[in-house]
Amino acid sequence: MRAVTAAEMRRIEEGAIARGVPVEELMGRAGGAVADHVGDVLGGQIAQRRILVLAGPGKNGGDGLIAARILRQRGAIVSVACPIPRADDPLLERCAAAGCSITQGDLADLDATPAKAELVVDALLGTGHSRAIEGAMLESLNLVHGAENKPTVVSVDVPSGLDSDTGEVDPATLPADVTVALGNTKIGCLTVKGAEYCGAIHAVEIGLGGDADDGGGVHVLTAGDIQGLLPERRATSNKGTFGHSLIVGGSEAYRGAPALAARAAARAGAGTVAIAAPETITDSLAPMAPEATHIPLPQTNQGGLKSPQSAQRLSRTFSERRTAAIAIGPGMGQSKRVSNFLSELLDGIPADTPVVFDADALTILSQMPEWWTRLRGPVVVTPHPGEMARLCGISVEDVQLAREGVAAEKAKEWGVTIVLKGAYTIITGPDQETAICPLTMPALASGGTGDALAGIVTGFLSQGLTNYAAAQAGVYVHGTAAALAAQDNGNMTSGLLASDLIEKIPAAMGLIARGEGPVPPLFA
């Protein structure tokens, strides 16, 4: 599945029409898909439900009119409002013949309708609109904004007024509960601003053919993509088959972070896991991650890491025991001694061992001039927007305004795989295309979930996945596990603990291995 720009979407549609697919057929499928999703939103109970369809003058409005007629035929009480009159339009005539109430141009009779509607279908403006909303269009949207009953909003393709390329929104734009993306999701819907207005995005097939997934736009990950990446588990395997993960981190203030990462790596399938942490907290880590082994790192009398000795201790470990992958950073702190330790450790990591840099390690790296020139082997970095801003030397706002572009540019410059976390996490590499993980929910905004992600990616690296494959699989499994845990909690927006997520990793991998996605879908 791919997310595309408006220009790419036009090319895809034109290609389908050139191959002989009638426009009417495409619109019929689009309108039918919208009607089906409205039915889903209403729990399948459509009869006598009050629905308002706002239909614009273009094809987006035409899709809305087809949905209106179908919903009326299924028993809904449907009102259609066309702020810009659609003269001699057979679609509108069919709506009237089916029993829809029609209002055109003069919205005086529409005043009470939004207050009565349970659901509003926003089919005013599609991907081709870029001007400010004004006049009758603005008036119709304001009527819905002002409705005290706050009806559910289903947007056709994009919320009206949302720029399908940039995600910028008009002040009049209605936030949608559901956006039915026709053929392909639009890139603007997956931006930081756009995501706030689109609600749950459902991309529907409308018969555009192969052009809809021919390499244009940005790849959006699906369960099917990840299914083939999950490590193979043969019956004759043993724990040595699946590699050794090492988690380097922890401090007095953040004892739980390396334990969370270690548990996540183990749940993701790593054969064995070890935690290297300051010796004064090692005893407290054992109950948190009883399956892990422990490497106590020497400390000074004042409690700080002895940087040369600690780095040398780990270097000996690398030579004594084959470490398949390393995660550095969860809870390690950012003191001068820790910075010195990380600087010395960089020189001791074997050149063929993949490393995940996360959390505090990223902040320390950002303070090293041209830090990427010191990397010796395969590297994955997993920054949140603030950490990415520090690594790039730009503002958080600049990162968020161009997440895909910033990540792709820096992946090439630094020679690393980047997982830029946040809503619609970005995964990209120096020689790989940019991918977006569509699994996003507010409940993931919880301490420790980033440590879990670092552990999952490390666990996959230990089992032989490439950087890019481990990053994609790790992010998707992480999102799926979060959805399963939140569903069990009965709350998809808050209360999710990293520990809840970690316990669901095996179930998430099983779900994906069967080619299934999170249930209920966050993005389908």
Short mmCIF file of C-alpha atoms in Angstrom, two decimals:
data_model
loop_
_atom_site.label_atom_id
_atom_site.label_comp_id
_atom_site.label_asym_id
_atom_site.label_seq_id
_atom_site.Cartn_x
_atom_site.Cartn_y
_atom_site.Cartn_z
CA MET A 1 0.00 0.00 0.00
CA ARG A 2 1.25 3.48 -0.83
CA ALA A 3 0.48 7.02 0.25
CA VAL A 4 0.52 9.46 -2.68
CA THR A 5 0.39 13.13 -3.57
CA ALA A 6 -2.51 14.71 -5.45
CA ALA A 7 -0.51 14.68 -8.69
CA GLU A 8 0.36 11.00 -8.27
CA MET A 9 -3.29 10.21 -7.57
CA ARG A 10 -4.36 11.98 -10.77
CA ARG A 11 -1.83 9.95 -12.73
CA ILE A 12 -3.11 6.72 -11.20
CA GLU A 13 -6.73 7.59 -12.00
CA GLU A 14 -5.87 8.66 -15.54
CA GLY A 15 -4.01 5.38 -16.05
CA ALA A 16 -7.04 3.36 -14.98
CA ILE A 17 -9.34 5.35 -17.28
CA ALA A 18 -6.91 4.96 -20.19
CA ARG A 19 -7.07 1.19 -19.68
CA GLY A 20 -10.83 1.35 -20.15
CA VAL A 21 -12.17 1.59 -16.62
CA PRO A 22 -15.22 3.93 -16.83
CA VAL A 23 -15.24 6.97 -14.53
CA GLU A 24 -18.78 6.05 -13.51
CA GLU A 25 -17.58 2.65 -12.36
CA LEU A 26 -14.80 4.16 -10.25
CA MET A 27 -17.22 6.64 -8.67
CA GLY A 28 -19.76 3.89 -8.03
CA ARG A 29 -17.19 1.83 -6.17
CA ALA A 30 -16.02 4.88 -4.24
CA GLY A 31 -19.53 5.86 -3.19
CA GLY A 32 -20.34 2.29 -2.25
CA ALA A 33 -17.20 2.06 -0.10
CA VAL A 34 -18.15 5.27 1.71
CA ALA A 35 -21.66 3.95 2.36
CA ASP A 36 -20.24 0.68 3.69
CA HIS A 37 -17.95 2.49 6.09
CA VAL A 38 -20.78 4.73 7.28
CA GLY A 39 -22.66 1.53 8.04
CA ASP A 40 -19.68 0.20 9.98
CA VAL A 41 -19.45 3.42 12.00
CA LEU A 42 -23.15 3.08 12.85
CA GLY A 43 -22.66 -0.50 13.96
CA GLY A 44 -24.55 -1.91 11.00
CA GLN A 45 -27.78 -0.31 12.20
CA ILE A 46 -28.61 2.08 9.33
CA ALA A 47 -32.42 2.12 9.20
CA GLN A 48 -33.93 5.41 10.44
CA ARG A 49 -30.52 6.87 11.30
CA ARG A 50 -30.23 10.56 10.42
CA ILE A 51 -27.36 11.33 8.04
CA LEU A 52 -26.32 14.64 6.47
CA VAL A 53 -24.23 14.52 3.29
CA LEU A 54 -22.34 17.70 2.37
CA ALA A 55 -21.70 17.39 -1.37
CA GLY A 56 -19.35 19.71 -3.25
CA PRO A 57 -19.44 20.49 -6.96
CA GLY A 58 -16.74 18.05 -8.09
CA LYS A 59 -16.05 14.31 -8.14
CA ASN A 60 -15.69 14.22 -4.37
CA GLY A 61 -19.25 15.52 -4.11
CA GLY A 62 -20.33 12.94 -6.70
CA ASP A 63 -18.90 10.15 -4.53
CA GLY A 64 -20.87 11.59 -1.62
CA LEU A 65 -24.10 11.64 -3.63
CA ILE A 66 -23.70 7.99 -4.59
CA ALA A 67 -23.14 7.15 -0.92
CA ALA A 68 -26.23 9.21 0.01
CA ARG A 69 -28.46 7.30 -2.41
CA ILE A 70 -27.17 3.92 -1.19
CA LEU A 71 -27.65 4.87 2.45
CA ARG A 72 -31.20 6.02 1.74
CA GLN A 73 -31.92 2.74 -0.03
CA ARG A 74 -30.67 0.96 3.08
CA GLY A 75 -33.20 2.81 5.21
CA ALA A 76 -31.36 5.86 6.54
CA ILE A 77 -32.99 9.29 6.70
CA VAL A 78 -30.63 11.21 4.41
CA SER A 79 -30.37 14.97 3.88
CA VAL A 80 -28.11 16.20 1.06
CA ALA A 81 -26.72 19.74 1.07
CA CYS A 82 -25.01 21.17 -2.03
CA PRO A 83 -23.69 24.63 -1.10
CA ILE A 84 -22.69 25.09 -4.75
CA PRO A 85 -25.70 23.99 -6.86
CA ARG A 86 -25.19 20.95 -9.11
CA ALA A 87 -27.42 21.77 -12.10
CA ASP A 88 -28.93 18.94 -14.17
CA ASP A 89 -26.93 16.34 -12.27
CA PRO A 90 -28.24 12.78 -12.72
CA LEU A 91 -26.52 11.75 -9.46
CA LEU A 92 -28.56 14.34 -7.59
CA GLU A 93 -31.72 13.30 -9.40
CA ARG A 94 -31.16 9.69 -8.33
CA CYS A 95 -30.73 10.83 -4.73
CA ALA A 96 -34.06 12.67 -4.92
CA ALA A 97 -35.75 9.67 -6.52
CA ALA A 98 -34.46 7.45 -3.70
CA GLY A 99 -36.09 9.78 -1.16
CA CYS A 100 -33.20 11.96 -0.01
CA SER A 101 -34.01 15.49 1.11
CA ILE A 102 -32.10 17.94 -1.13
CA THR A 103 -30.93 21.48 -0.33
CA GLN A 104 -29.02 23.46 -2.97
CA GLY A 105 -27.38 26.87 -2.75
CA ASP A 106 -29.58 28.59 -0.14
CA LEU A 107 -28.69 27.04 3.19
CA ALA A 108 -31.48 28.73 5.15
CA ASP A 109 -33.38 25.43 5.39
CA LEU A 110 -30.22 23.61 6.50
CA ASP A 111 -29.82 25.39 9.82
CA ALA A 112 -31.48 22.69 11.91
CA THR A 113 -30.22 19.70 9.94
CA PRO A 114 -26.72 19.31 11.50
CA ALA A 115 -28.33 19.42 14.93
CA LYS A 116 -30.54 16.47 13.98
CA ALA A 117 -27.90 14.44 12.17
CA GLU A 118 -26.12 11.59 13.96
CA LEU A 119 -23.49 11.44 11.24
CA VAL A 120 -22.15 13.86 8.63
CA VAL A 121 -20.51 12.72 5.40
CA ASP A 122 -17.98 15.38 4.35
CA ALA A 123 -17.82 15.20 0.55
CA LEU A 124 -17.32 18.89 -0.16
CA LEU A 125 -13.72 19.10 -1.37
CA GLY A 126 -11.20 16.51 -2.54
CA THR A 127 -7.49 16.42 -3.26
CA GLY A 128 -7.55 19.11 -5.94
CA HIS A 129 -8.58 21.98 -3.69
CA SER A 130 -5.92 24.37 -2.39
CA ARG A 131 -7.68 27.72 -1.90
CA ALA A 132 -9.16 29.05 1.32
CA ILE A 133 -12.69 27.85 2.03
CA GLU A 134 -15.21 30.68 1.77
CA GLY A 135 -18.79 31.55 0.89
CA ALA A 136 -21.46 28.87 0.99
CA MET A 137 -18.88 26.12 1.56
CA LEU A 138 -17.62 27.89 4.66
CA GLU A 139 -21.17 28.46 5.88
CA SER A 140 -22.08 24.79 5.57
CA LEU A 141 -18.99 23.67 7.49
CA ASN A 142 -19.61 26.27 10.19
CA LEU A 143 -23.12 24.90 10.69
CA VAL A 144 -21.64 21.51 11.51
CA HIS A 145 -18.92 23.05 13.69
CA GLY A 146 -21.63 24.83 15.66
CA ALA A 147 -23.94 21.84 16.13
CA GLU A 148 -24.33 21.11 19.84
CA ASN A 149 -24.88 17.40 19.25
CA LYS A 150 -21.40 17.01 17.69
CA PRO A 151 -22.25 14.44 15.00
CA THR A 152 -19.77 11.78 13.91
CA VAL A 153 -17.91 12.89 10.76
CA VAL A 154 -16.90 10.57 7.91
CA SER A 155 -14.68 12.28 5.31
CA VAL A 156 -14.55 11.20 1.69
CA ASP A 157 -10.89 10.81 0.63
CA VAL A 158 -9.63 13.76 2.74
CA PRO A 159 -11.29 16.14 5.19
CA SER A 160 -12.39 19.21 3.20
CA GLY A 161 -9.72 21.89 3.39
CA LEU A 162 -6.86 19.54 4.25
CA ASP A 163 -3.99 19.84 1.77
CA SER A 164 -3.47 16.28 0.54
CA ASP A 165 0.27 16.87 -0.02
CA THR A 166 1.32 18.86 3.05
CA GLY A 167 -1.33 18.18 5.67
CA GLU A 168 -1.94 21.90 6.18
CA VAL A 169 -5.55 22.56 7.12
CA ASP A 170 -8.02 25.38 6.52
CA PRO A 171 -9.49 26.86 9.73
CA ALA A 172 -12.90 25.63 8.58
CA THR A 173 -11.83 22.00 8.16
CA LEU A 174 -13.99 19.49 10.03
CA PRO A 175 -11.99 16.97 12.08
CA ALA A 176 -13.08 13.52 10.91
CA ASP A 177 -13.69 10.46 13.03
CA VAL A 178 -13.10 8.30 9.94
CA THR A 179 -11.51 9.13 6.59
CA VAL A 180 -12.29 6.79 3.69
CA ALA A 181 -9.23 7.08 1.42
CA LEU A 182 -10.20 6.20 -2.13
CA GLY A 183 -7.64 4.01 -3.89
CA ASN A 184 -4.63 5.34 -1.99
CA THR A 185 -4.10 7.21 1.25
CA LYS A 186 -2.93 10.77 0.66
CA ILE A 187 0.43 11.75 2.11
CA GLY A 188 -0.99 14.84 3.79
CA CYS A 189 -3.18 12.62 5.96
CA LEU A 190 -0.08 11.02 7.49
CA THR A 191 1.62 14.26 8.52
CA VAL A 192 1.59 15.53 12.09
CA LYS A 193 -1.07 18.14 11.33
CA GLY A 194 -3.08 16.01 8.94
CA ALA A 195 -3.30 13.08 11.31
CA GLU A 196 -5.09 15.25 13.84
CA TYR A 197 -7.96 15.80 11.38
CA CYS A 198 -8.31 12.39 9.69
CA GLY A 199 -9.25 10.08 12.53
CA ALA A 200 -9.07 6.39 11.60
CA ILE A 201 -7.99 6.11 7.96
CA HIS A 202 -9.46 3.32 5.84
CA ALA A 203 -7.90 2.93 2.39
CA VAL A 204 -10.33 1.18 0.02
CA GLU A 205 -9.73 -0.50 -3.34
CA ILE A 206 -11.88 1.04 -6.07
CA GLY A 207 -10.48 -0.73 -9.13
CA LEU A 208 -7.52 1.45 -10.07
CA GLY A 209 -5.37 -1.58 -10.86
CA GLY A 210 -1.61 -1.96 -10.64
CA ASP A 211 -0.86 1.75 -10.92
CA ALA A 212 -2.14 2.24 -7.37
CA ASP A 213 0.92 0.41 -6.02
CA ASP A 214 3.55 0.91 -8.72
CA GLY A 215 6.28 2.55 -6.66
CA GLY A 216 5.05 6.14 -6.59
CA GLY A 217 4.50 7.89 -3.28
CA VAL A 218 5.55 6.51 0.10
CA HIS A 219 5.20 2.89 1.15
CA VAL A 220 2.69 2.29 3.97
CA LEU A 221 3.41 -0.91 5.85
CA THR A 222 0.82 -3.66 6.11
CA ALA A 223 0.70 -6.94 8.02
CA GLY A 224 1.38 -8.69 4.72
CA ASP A 225 4.64 -6.75 4.30
CA ILE A 226 5.85 -7.78 7.74
CA GLN A 227 4.68 -11.38 7.50
CA GLY A 228 7.60 -12.30 5.27
CA LEU A 229 10.15 -10.50 7.45
CA LEU A 230 9.54 -12.34 10.71
CA PRO A 231 12.43 -14.69 11.62
CA GLU A 232 12.02 -18.32 10.66
CA ARG A 233 11.69 -20.68 13.66
CA ARG A 234 12.60 -24.26 12.80
CA ALA A 235 11.68 -27.16 15.05
CA THR A 236 15.33 -28.24 15.31
CA SER A 237 16.55 -24.83 16.52
CA ASN A 238 17.99 -24.01 19.93
CA LYS A 239 18.61 -20.80 21.85
CA GLY A 240 21.95 -20.35 20.13
CA THR A 241 20.20 -20.29 16.77
CA PHE A 242 18.45 -17.04 17.58
CA GLY A 243 21.38 -14.94 18.73
CA HIS A 244 22.45 -13.05 21.80
CA SER A 245 21.10 -9.55 22.51
CA LEU A 246 22.98 -7.17 24.79
CA ILE A 247 21.26 -4.16 26.36
CA VAL A 248 23.62 -1.43 27.61
CA GLY A 249 21.99 1.15 29.84
CA GLY A 250 20.43 1.86 33.19
CA SER A 251 21.21 4.29 35.99
CA GLU A 252 20.06 4.98 39.52
CA ALA A 253 17.13 7.06 38.26
CA TYR A 254 16.16 4.79 35.36
CA ARG A 255 16.58 1.19 36.49
CA GLY A 256 13.57 -0.17 34.64
CA ALA A 257 14.53 0.98 31.14
CA PRO A 258 17.16 -1.68 30.31
CA ALA A 259 14.96 -4.36 31.87
CA LEU A 260 12.06 -3.38 29.61
CA ALA A 261 14.33 -3.45 26.55
CA ALA A 262 15.74 -6.87 27.57
CA ARG A 263 12.29 -8.37 28.11
CA ALA A 264 11.13 -7.01 24.75
CA ALA A 265 14.15 -8.51 22.96
CA ALA A 266 13.43 -11.87 24.56
CA ARG A 267 9.72 -11.69 23.69
CA ALA A 268 10.70 -10.85 20.10
CA GLY A 269 12.59 -14.14 19.94
CA ALA A 270 16.24 -13.46 20.85
CA GLY A 271 17.82 -16.69 22.07
CA THR A 272 19.57 -15.12 25.05
CA VAL A 273 19.66 -11.61 26.47
CA ALA A 274 22.14 -9.81 28.74
CA ILE A 275 22.02 -6.44 30.48
CA ALA A 276 25.17 -4.38 31.04
CA ALA A 277 24.38 -1.79 33.72
CA PRO A 278 26.14 -0.02 36.61
CA GLU A 279 27.07 -2.57 39.28
CA THR A 280 25.08 -0.79 42.03
CA ILE A 281 21.77 -1.41 40.25
CA THR A 282 22.45 -4.92 38.88
CA ASP A 283 20.85 -6.67 41.86
CA SER A 284 17.64 -4.70 41.42
CA LEU A 285 17.47 -5.52 37.70
CA ALA A 286 17.43 -9.30 38.17
CA PRO A 287 13.81 -9.48 39.44
CA MET A 288 12.68 -7.20 36.60
CA ALA A 289 14.24 -9.39 33.90
CA PRO A 290 14.91 -12.82 35.47
CA GLU A 291 15.65 -14.49 32.13
CA ALA A 292 18.55 -12.13 31.38
CA THR A 293 22.16 -12.53 32.41
CA HIS A 294 23.95 -9.51 33.85
CA ILE A 295 27.23 -7.71 33.29
CA PRO A 296 27.93 -5.31 36.20
CA LEU A 297 29.86 -2.26 35.01
CA PRO A 298 32.51 -0.81 37.38
CA GLN A 299 31.69 2.47 39.13
CA THR A 300 33.59 5.16 41.00
CA ASN A 301 33.17 5.74 44.73
CA GLN A 302 30.81 8.59 43.83
CA GLY A 303 28.58 6.23 41.86
CA GLY A 304 29.53 7.23 38.32
CA LEU A 305 30.68 4.79 35.69
CA LYS A 306 34.43 4.22 35.41
CA SER A 307 34.49 4.94 31.72
CA PRO A 308 37.71 3.19 30.61
CA GLN A 309 37.16 0.15 32.81
CA SER A 310 33.47 -0.23 31.89
CA ALA A 311 34.14 0.09 28.18
CA GLN A 312 37.01 -2.39 28.44
CA ARG A 313 34.80 -4.82 30.36
CA LEU A 314 32.29 -4.81 27.52
CA SER A 315 35.00 -5.10 24.89
CA ARG A 316 36.20 -8.28 26.61
CA THR A 317 32.64 -9.55 26.61
CA PHE A 318 32.42 -9.00 22.86
CA SER A 319 35.53 -11.07 22.29
CA GLU A 320 34.56 -13.82 24.77
CA ARG A 321 30.97 -14.26 23.65
CA ARG A 322 29.45 -13.75 20.24
CA THR A 323 26.99 -10.89 20.59
CA ALA A 324 24.53 -10.80 17.71
CA ALA A 325 23.13 -7.32 18.38
CA ILE A 326 23.47 -4.50 20.90
CA ALA A 327 21.08 -1.79 22.13
CA ILE A 328 22.76 1.17 23.78
CA GLY A 329 21.00 3.94 25.66
CA PRO A 330 17.86 2.90 27.57
CA GLY A 331 18.00 4.75 30.90
CA MET A 332 21.79 5.21 30.82
CA GLY A 333 21.77 8.93 31.70
CA GLN A 334 23.72 11.76 30.14
CA SER A 335 26.45 12.59 32.65
CA LYS A 336 29.99 13.41 31.59
CA ARG A 337 31.20 9.98 32.77
CA VAL A 338 28.48 8.25 30.76
CA SER A 339 29.42 10.33 27.71
CA ASN A 340 33.06 9.30 28.11
CA PHE A 341 32.00 5.68 28.50
CA LEU A 342 29.97 5.76 25.27
CA SER A 343 32.77 7.48 23.38
CA GLU A 344 35.24 4.77 24.38
CA LEU A 345 32.71 1.99 23.81
CA LEU A 346 32.25 3.04 20.17
CA ASP A 347 35.82 1.96 19.43
CA GLY A 348 35.36 -1.47 21.01
CA ILE A 349 32.21 -2.65 19.21
CA PRO A 350 33.02 -5.28 16.56
CA ALA A 351 32.57 -3.86 13.07
CA ASP A 352 30.11 -6.58 12.03
CA THR A 353 27.81 -6.27 15.07
CA PRO A 354 24.58 -4.31 14.52
CA VAL A 355 23.84 -1.65 17.10
CA VAL A 356 20.63 0.16 18.06
CA PHE A 357 21.22 3.61 19.56
CA ASP A 358 18.26 4.81 21.59
CA ALA A 359 17.25 7.35 24.22
CA ASP A 360 20.15 8.92 26.17
CA ALA A 361 22.73 7.52 23.76
CA LEU A 362 21.22 9.64 20.98
CA THR A 363 21.53 12.81 23.03
CA ILE A 364 25.17 11.99 23.80
CA LEU A 365 25.89 11.27 20.13
CA SER A 366 24.37 14.61 19.16
CA GLN A 367 27.08 16.31 21.23
CA MET A 368 29.89 14.55 19.33
CA PRO A 369 31.01 16.39 16.18
CA GLU A 370 30.28 14.25 13.11
CA TRP A 371 29.38 11.34 15.36
CA TRP A 372 28.36 9.19 12.41
CA THR A 373 31.96 8.99 11.17
CA ARG A 374 32.83 6.98 14.30
CA LEU A 375 30.32 4.22 13.62
CA ARG A 376 31.97 0.95 12.60
CA GLY A 377 29.13 -1.34 11.62
CA PRO A 378 25.40 -1.59 10.90
CA VAL A 379 23.46 0.96 12.96
CA VAL A 380 19.80 1.70 13.69
CA VAL A 381 18.91 4.94 15.47
CA THR A 382 15.46 5.32 17.04
CA PRO A 383 14.94 9.01 17.87
CA HIS A 384 11.75 10.73 18.90
CA PRO A 385 11.31 14.19 17.28
CA GLY A 386 13.24 15.98 20.03
CA GLU A 387 16.20 13.62 19.76
CA MET A 388 16.10 13.85 15.97
CA ALA A 389 16.19 17.63 16.22
CA ARG A 390 19.30 17.47 18.41
CA LEU A 391 21.00 15.00 16.08
CA CYS A 392 20.27 17.24 13.07
CA GLY A 393 20.93 20.57 14.77
CA ILE A 394 17.48 21.92 13.81
CA SER A 395 14.26 22.65 15.66
CA VAL A 396 11.62 20.09 16.54
CA GLU A 397 9.18 22.08 14.39
CA ASP A 398 11.47 21.70 11.37
CA VAL A 399 11.63 17.94 11.94
CA GLN A 400 7.88 17.62 12.26
CA LEU A 401 7.13 19.74 9.20
CA ALA A 402 9.11 17.41 6.93
CA ARG A 403 9.48 14.11 8.78
CA GLU A 404 9.92 11.90 5.72
CA GLY A 405 12.32 14.24 3.96
CA VAL A 406 14.46 14.89 7.02
CA ALA A 407 14.70 11.19 7.87
CA ALA A 408 15.56 10.14 4.30
CA GLU A 409 18.20 12.86 3.91
CA LYS A 410 19.90 12.05 7.21
CA ALA A 411 19.80 8.30 6.65
CA LYS A 412 21.91 8.84 3.53
CA GLU A 413 24.24 11.36 5.17
CA TRP A 414 24.82 9.28 8.30
CA GLY A 415 24.76 5.86 6.63
CA VAL A 416 22.28 4.45 9.17
CA THR A 417 18.75 3.12 9.34
CA ILE A 418 16.46 5.66 10.99
CA VAL A 419 13.28 4.99 12.93
CA LEU A 420 11.75 8.43 13.49
CA LYS A 421 9.18 7.78 16.19
CA GLY A 422 5.85 9.49 16.73
CA ALA A 423 2.43 9.26 15.10
CA TYR A 424 3.02 7.48 11.77
CA THR A 425 6.58 6.39 12.54
CA ILE A 426 9.02 6.75 9.65
CA ILE A 427 11.46 3.96 8.73
CA THR A 428 14.17 4.63 6.17
CA GLY A 429 17.75 3.71 5.33
CA PRO A 430 20.66 4.99 3.24
CA ASP A 431 19.71 2.82 0.26
CA GLN A 432 16.09 1.98 1.08
CA GLU A 433 12.83 3.70 0.36
CA THR A 434 10.97 5.50 3.09
CA ALA A 435 8.16 3.55 4.76
CA ILE A 436 5.46 4.67 7.17
CA CYS A 437 3.92 2.52 9.90
CA PRO A 438 0.20 3.32 10.01
CA LEU A 439 -0.37 1.91 13.51
CA THR A 440 -0.75 4.87 15.81
CA MET A 441 -2.73 5.62 18.95
CA PRO A 442 -2.57 8.04 21.88
CA ALA A 443 -2.08 5.18 24.36
CA LEU A 444 1.48 4.70 23.06
CA ALA A 445 2.44 8.07 24.56
CA SER A 446 3.63 6.36 27.72
CA GLY A 447 7.01 6.04 29.42
CA GLY A 448 8.97 2.91 28.57
CA THR A 449 7.29 2.11 25.25
CA GLY A 450 10.35 3.46 23.42
CA ASP A 451 12.59 1.12 25.44
CA ALA A 452 10.34 -1.74 24.36
CA LEU A 453 10.70 -0.76 20.70
CA ALA A 454 14.50 -0.66 20.98
CA GLY A 455 14.41 -4.13 22.52
CA ILE A 456 12.17 -5.57 19.80
CA VAL A 457 14.40 -4.22 17.01
CA THR A 458 17.48 -5.58 18.79
CA GLY A 459 15.83 -8.97 19.20
CA PHE A 460 15.10 -9.12 15.48
CA LEU A 461 18.64 -8.07 14.62
CA SER A 462 19.94 -10.88 16.85
CA GLN A 463 17.96 -13.34 14.75
CA GLY A 464 19.65 -12.22 11.54
CA LEU A 465 17.30 -9.63 10.07
CA THR A 466 18.90 -6.73 8.22
CA ASN A 467 18.77 -3.27 9.75
CA TYR A 468 15.91 -2.15 7.52
CA ALA A 469 13.90 -5.36 7.93
CA ALA A 470 14.39 -5.39 11.72
CA ALA A 471 13.32 -1.75 11.93
CA GLN A 472 10.18 -2.29 9.85
CA ALA A 473 9.22 -5.48 11.64
CA GLY A 474 10.05 -4.01 15.03
CA VAL A 475 7.91 -0.92 14.56
CA TYR A 476 4.95 -2.88 13.17
CA VAL A 477 5.09 -5.57 15.87
CA HIS A 478 5.39 -2.85 18.50
CA GLY A 479 2.26 -1.10 17.18
CA THR A 480 0.32 -4.34 16.89
CA ALA A 481 1.26 -5.42 20.42
CA ALA A 482 0.19 -2.02 21.71
CA ALA A 483 -3.18 -2.35 19.97
CA LEU A 484 -3.75 -5.80 21.45
CA ALA A 485 -2.78 -4.65 24.94
CA ALA A 486 -4.94 -1.53 24.71
CA GLN A 487 -7.86 -3.60 23.46
CA ASP A 488 -7.50 -5.91 26.47
CA ASN A 489 -7.44 -2.84 28.71
CA GLY A 490 -10.65 -1.59 27.08
CA ASN A 491 -9.05 1.79 26.39
CA MET A 492 -7.31 2.68 23.12
CA THR A 493 -6.28 6.16 24.25
CA SER A 494 -4.67 5.93 27.69
CA GLY A 495 -3.47 3.67 30.48
CA LEU A 496 -1.16 1.50 28.36
CA LEU A 497 2.01 0.40 30.18
CA ALA A 498 5.16 -0.71 28.41
CA SER A 499 4.91 -3.97 30.37
CA ASP A 500 1.43 -4.56 28.91
CA LEU A 501 2.80 -4.08 25.41
CA ILE A 502 5.77 -6.40 25.96
CA GLU A 503 3.55 -9.27 27.09
CA LYS A 504 1.60 -9.00 23.82
CA ILE A 505 4.65 -9.23 21.51
CA PRO A 506 4.32 -12.99 20.88
CA ALA A 507 0.58 -12.65 20.16
CA ALA A 508 1.28 -9.74 17.82
CA MET A 509 3.88 -11.78 15.92
CA GLY A 510 1.44 -14.68 15.65
CA LEU A 511 -1.26 -12.38 14.32
CA ILE A 512 1.08 -10.91 11.71
CA ALA A 513 2.43 -14.35 10.75
CA ARG A 514 -1.14 -15.22 9.78
CA GLY A 515 -1.32 -12.08 7.62
CA GLU A 516 -3.71 -10.33 9.95
CA GLY A 517 -3.57 -6.85 11.46
CA PRO A 518 -4.61 -5.30 14.78
CA VAL A 519 -8.22 -5.77 15.77
CA PRO A 520 -10.01 -3.41 15.81
CA PRO A 521 -8.07 -1.82 12.93
CA LEU A 522 -6.47 1.53 13.60
CA PHE A 523 -5.77 1.95 9.91
CA ALA A 524 -7.20 -0.51 7.42
#
